[in-house]
XYZ file of C-alpha atoms in Angstrom:
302
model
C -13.617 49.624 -41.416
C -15.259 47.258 -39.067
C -14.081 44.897 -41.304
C -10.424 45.673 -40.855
C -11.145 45.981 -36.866
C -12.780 42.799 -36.678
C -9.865 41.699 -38.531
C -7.256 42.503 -36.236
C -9.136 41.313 -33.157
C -9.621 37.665 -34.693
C -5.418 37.956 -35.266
C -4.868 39.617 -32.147
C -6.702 36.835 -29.996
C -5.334 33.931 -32.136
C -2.022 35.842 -31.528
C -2.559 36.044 -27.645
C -3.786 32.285 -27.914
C -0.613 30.896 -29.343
C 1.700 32.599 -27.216
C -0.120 32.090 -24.192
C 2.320 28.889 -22.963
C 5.200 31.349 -23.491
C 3.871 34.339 -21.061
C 3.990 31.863 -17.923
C 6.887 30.293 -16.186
C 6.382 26.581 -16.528
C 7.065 24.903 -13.261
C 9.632 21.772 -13.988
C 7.387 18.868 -12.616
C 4.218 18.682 -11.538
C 3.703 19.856 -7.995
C 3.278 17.376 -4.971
C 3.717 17.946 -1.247
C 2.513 15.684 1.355
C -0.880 15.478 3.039
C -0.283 18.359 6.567
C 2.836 20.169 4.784
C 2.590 23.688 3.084
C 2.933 24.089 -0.708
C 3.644 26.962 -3.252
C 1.130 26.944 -6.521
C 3.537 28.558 -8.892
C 1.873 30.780 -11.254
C 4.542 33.566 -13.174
C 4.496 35.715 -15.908
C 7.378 37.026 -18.090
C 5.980 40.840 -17.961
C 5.200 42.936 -15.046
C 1.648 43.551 -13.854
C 0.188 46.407 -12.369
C -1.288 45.431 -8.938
C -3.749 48.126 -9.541
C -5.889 46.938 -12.406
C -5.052 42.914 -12.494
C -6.949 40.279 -11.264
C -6.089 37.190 -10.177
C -8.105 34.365 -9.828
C -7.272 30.682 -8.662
C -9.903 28.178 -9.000
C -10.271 24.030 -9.128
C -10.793 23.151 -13.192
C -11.261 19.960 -12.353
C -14.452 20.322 -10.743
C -18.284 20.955 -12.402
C -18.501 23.983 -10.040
C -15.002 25.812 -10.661
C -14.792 26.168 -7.117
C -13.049 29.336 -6.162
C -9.543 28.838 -4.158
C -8.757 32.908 -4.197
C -9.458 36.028 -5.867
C -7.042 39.041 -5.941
C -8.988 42.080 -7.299
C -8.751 45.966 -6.445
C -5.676 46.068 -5.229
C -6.828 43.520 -2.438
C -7.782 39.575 -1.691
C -11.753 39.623 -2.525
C -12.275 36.174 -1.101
C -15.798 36.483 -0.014
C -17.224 33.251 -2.307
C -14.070 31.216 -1.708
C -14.811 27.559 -1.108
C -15.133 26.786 2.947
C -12.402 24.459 2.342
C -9.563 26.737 1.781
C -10.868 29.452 4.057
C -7.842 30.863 5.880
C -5.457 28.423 4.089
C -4.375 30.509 0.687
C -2.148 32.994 0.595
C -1.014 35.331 -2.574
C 1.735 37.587 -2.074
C 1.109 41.487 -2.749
C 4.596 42.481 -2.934
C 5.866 39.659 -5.651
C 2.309 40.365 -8.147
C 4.011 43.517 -9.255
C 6.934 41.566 -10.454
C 4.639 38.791 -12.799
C 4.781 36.033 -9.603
C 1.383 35.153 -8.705
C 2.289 31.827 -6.825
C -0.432 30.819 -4.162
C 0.974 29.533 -1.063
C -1.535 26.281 0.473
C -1.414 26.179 3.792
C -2.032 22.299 5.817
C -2.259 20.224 3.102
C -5.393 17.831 2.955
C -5.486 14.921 0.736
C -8.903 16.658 -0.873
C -6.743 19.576 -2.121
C -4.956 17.158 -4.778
C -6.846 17.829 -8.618
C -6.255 20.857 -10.812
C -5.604 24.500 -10.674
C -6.256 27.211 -12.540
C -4.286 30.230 -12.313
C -6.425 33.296 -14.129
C -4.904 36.754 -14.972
C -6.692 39.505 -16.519
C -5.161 43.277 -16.560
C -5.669 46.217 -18.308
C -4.697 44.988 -22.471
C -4.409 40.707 -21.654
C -6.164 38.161 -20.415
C -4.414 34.665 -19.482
C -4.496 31.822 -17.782
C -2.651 28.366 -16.913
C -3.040 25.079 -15.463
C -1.206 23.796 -12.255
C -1.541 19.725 -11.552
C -1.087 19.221 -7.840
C -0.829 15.928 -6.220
C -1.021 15.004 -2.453
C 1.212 12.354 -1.181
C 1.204 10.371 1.859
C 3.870 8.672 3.768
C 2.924 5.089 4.645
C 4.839 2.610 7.584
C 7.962 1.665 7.515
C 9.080 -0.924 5.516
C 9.916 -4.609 7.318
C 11.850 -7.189 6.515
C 11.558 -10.908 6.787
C 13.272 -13.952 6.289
C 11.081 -15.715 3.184
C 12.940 -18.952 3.169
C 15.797 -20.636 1.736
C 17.431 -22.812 -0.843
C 19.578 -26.464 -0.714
C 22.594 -24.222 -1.192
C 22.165 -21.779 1.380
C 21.074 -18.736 -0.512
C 18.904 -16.619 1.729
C 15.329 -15.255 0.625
C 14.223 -11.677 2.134
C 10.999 -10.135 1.910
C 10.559 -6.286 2.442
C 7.061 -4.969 2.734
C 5.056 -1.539 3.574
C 1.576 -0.007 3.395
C -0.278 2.871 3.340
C 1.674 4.851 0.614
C -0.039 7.066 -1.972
C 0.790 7.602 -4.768
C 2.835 4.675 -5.247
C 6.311 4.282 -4.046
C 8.911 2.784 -5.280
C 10.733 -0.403 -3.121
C 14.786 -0.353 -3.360
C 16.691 -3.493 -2.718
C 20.603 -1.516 -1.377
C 23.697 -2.932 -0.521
C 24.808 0.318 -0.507
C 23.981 3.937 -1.692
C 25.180 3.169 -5.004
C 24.810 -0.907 -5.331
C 21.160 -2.103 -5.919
C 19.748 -5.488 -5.974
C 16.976 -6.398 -8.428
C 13.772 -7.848 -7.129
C 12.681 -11.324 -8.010
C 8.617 -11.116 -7.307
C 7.175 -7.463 -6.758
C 3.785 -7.216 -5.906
C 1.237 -3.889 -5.671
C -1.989 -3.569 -4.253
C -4.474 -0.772 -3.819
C -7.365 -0.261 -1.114
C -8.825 2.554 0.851
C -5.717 2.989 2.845
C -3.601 3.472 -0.090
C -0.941 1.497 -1.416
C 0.924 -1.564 -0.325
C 3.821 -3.021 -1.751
C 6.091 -6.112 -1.349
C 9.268 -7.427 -2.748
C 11.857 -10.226 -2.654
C 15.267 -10.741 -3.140
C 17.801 -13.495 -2.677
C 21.000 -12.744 -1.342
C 24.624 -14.041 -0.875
C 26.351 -15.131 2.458
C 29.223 -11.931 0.916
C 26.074 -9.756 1.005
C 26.253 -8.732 4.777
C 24.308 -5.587 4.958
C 20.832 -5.200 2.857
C 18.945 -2.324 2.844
C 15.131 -2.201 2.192
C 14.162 1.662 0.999
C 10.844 2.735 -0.091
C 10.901 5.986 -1.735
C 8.147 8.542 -3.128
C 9.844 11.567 -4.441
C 11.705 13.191 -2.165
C 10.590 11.637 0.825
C 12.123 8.100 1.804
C 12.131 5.208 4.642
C 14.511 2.777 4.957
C 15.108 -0.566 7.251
C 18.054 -2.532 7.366
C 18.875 -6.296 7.987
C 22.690 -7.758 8.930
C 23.485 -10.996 8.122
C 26.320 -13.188 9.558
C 28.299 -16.651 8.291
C 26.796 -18.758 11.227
C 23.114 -17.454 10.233
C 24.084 -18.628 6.599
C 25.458 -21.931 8.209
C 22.708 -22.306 10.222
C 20.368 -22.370 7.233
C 22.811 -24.655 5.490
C 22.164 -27.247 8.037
C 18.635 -26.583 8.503
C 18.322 -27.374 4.308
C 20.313 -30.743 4.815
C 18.271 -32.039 8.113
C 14.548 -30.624 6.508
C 14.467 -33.754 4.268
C 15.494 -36.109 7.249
C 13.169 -35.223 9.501
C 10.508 -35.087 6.629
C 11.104 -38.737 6.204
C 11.821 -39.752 9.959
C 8.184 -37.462 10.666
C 6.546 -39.834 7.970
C 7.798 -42.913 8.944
C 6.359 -42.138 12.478
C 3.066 -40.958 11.406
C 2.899 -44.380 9.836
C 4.506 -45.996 12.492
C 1.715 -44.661 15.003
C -1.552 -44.931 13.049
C -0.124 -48.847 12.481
C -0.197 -49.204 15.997
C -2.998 -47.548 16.904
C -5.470 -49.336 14.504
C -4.081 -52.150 16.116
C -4.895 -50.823 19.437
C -8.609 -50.203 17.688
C -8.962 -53.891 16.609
C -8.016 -55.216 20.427
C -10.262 -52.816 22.129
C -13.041 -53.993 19.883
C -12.180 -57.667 20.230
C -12.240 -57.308 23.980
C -15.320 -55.332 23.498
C -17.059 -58.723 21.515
C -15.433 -61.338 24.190
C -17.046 -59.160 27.083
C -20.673 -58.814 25.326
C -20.234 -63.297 24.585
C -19.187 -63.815 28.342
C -22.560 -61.602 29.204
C -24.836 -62.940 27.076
C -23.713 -66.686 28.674
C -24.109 -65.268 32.344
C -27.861 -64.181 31.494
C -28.417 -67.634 30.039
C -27.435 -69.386 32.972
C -29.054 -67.131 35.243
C -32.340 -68.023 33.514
C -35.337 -70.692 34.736
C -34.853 -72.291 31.888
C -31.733 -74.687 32.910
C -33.118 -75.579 35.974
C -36.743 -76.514 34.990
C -35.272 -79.281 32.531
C -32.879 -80.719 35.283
C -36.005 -80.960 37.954
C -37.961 -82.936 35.025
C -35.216 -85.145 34.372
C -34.402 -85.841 38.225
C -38.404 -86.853 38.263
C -38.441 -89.562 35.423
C -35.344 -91.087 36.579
C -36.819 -91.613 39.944
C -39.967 -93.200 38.955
């Protein structure tokens, strides 16, 4: 007999084991709000419980401790050794737990609260539980554009950059809603503010309207840069004159160092002719000179 009993036990766990992913309703993605909004924890059954003898019990899996997020138990929130950090910010509604929804509504979002959930119940005959990924965003600046440079046929270069994004967005290159321009160099980078992101395009003098749009999930900013036939003509002349006044500029740098290392040479010849006239002043200014002209005066007179 306690054969047969353990028997059924071993099935009926293994039983309540595989069919454990089909009690809950499966939220579609996983959940992310961002950092200062409130979020919904969706936790649901496909039976109805009995608010009387269930117990509910949220708690972070993804942590040694299993911190405690909220306990439902007697018919009431028992949240006595909740974690300081969600003190006053959880939420589980009374009135929905009768009909299987035990969803836990965050309050204030902080970037701490991303990691992963685990949604408990135990009632009277079951005992289940699921897990719940949630993810904190956070919007960064606004996205600027620049003018990167240009080529000999008047093709345009824009650069559209942002930071401070996590996770990481994704950078649109629009004409329109529906018309999208690929990127030509994309570049990522990750520090302690989050991530930064830059792109390039080249565009068209037809392309008169390009829009820059950085987007992480729901939650988008967008800049915007008009362009104009003169600008595009501008730049046209600006690629023909470049090489001119590269050559002109280097003829002149030549032009100038030429004349000043001739400059150089006549200050230091004048510098020489001055030290030769000194040197000649002090000789004549000596006793020598005039001690040999007394002696020869003397000999002629005798």
């Amino acid at each position: 007999m306690k054969f047969i009993c353990l028997t059924v036990l071993i099935i009926s766990g293994a039983t309540d084991s595989r069919s454990e992913d089909h009690n809950f309703v499966r939220p579609a993605d996983p959940v992310f709000a961002l950092a200062g909004e409130d979020v919904i924890l969706p936790c649901s059954v496909k039976f109805n419980l009995n608010p009387v003898d269930t117990r509910v019990e949220w708690f972070r899996s993804d942590r040694n401790d299993s911190e405690l997020v909220h306990l439902y138990e007697d018919h009431d929130d028992r949240n006595t050794n909740q974690s300081q950090s969600y003190r006053g910010r959880t939420k589980l509604n009374h009135e929905e737990l009768q009909k299987g929804n035990v969803s836990l509504k965050l309050s204030s979002v902080q970037a701490s609260d991303e990691g992963r959930y685990k949604c408990s119940i135990q009632s009277e005959y079951r005992s289940i539980e699921t897990t719940v990924n949630f993810t904190v965003g956070v919007v960064g600046r606004p996205p600027v554009i620049t003018v990167d440079g240009f080529d000999y046929i008047g093709l345009l270069r824009l650069q559209c950059e942002s930071e401070g994004w996590y996770p990481e967005p994704v950078l649109e290159w629009m004409l329109t809603e529906t018309t999208f321009l690929s990127s030509e160099t994309a570049e990522t980078r990750r520090n302690e503010n989050g991530f930064s992101v830059k792109h390039t395009v080249t565009v068209y003098e037809k392309h008169r309207k390009i829009h820059c749009r950085i987007r992480l999930k729901n939650h988008k900013l967008e800049t915007l840069i008009i362009t104009s036939s003169n600008m595009f003509q501008l730049w046209r002349k600006s690629a023909i004159q470049f090489p001119v006044i590269v050559v002109l500029g280097g003829f002149n740098v030549v032009l100038i160092a030429v004349i000043i290392h001739k400059y150089i040479g006549h200050r230091k010849l004048k510098t020489e002719n001055r030290k030769i006239h000194h040197e000649l002043d002090e000789l004549l200014q000596s006793q020598k000179i005039p001690k040999v002209i007394t002696h020869l005066e003397t000999d002629m007179g005798e």
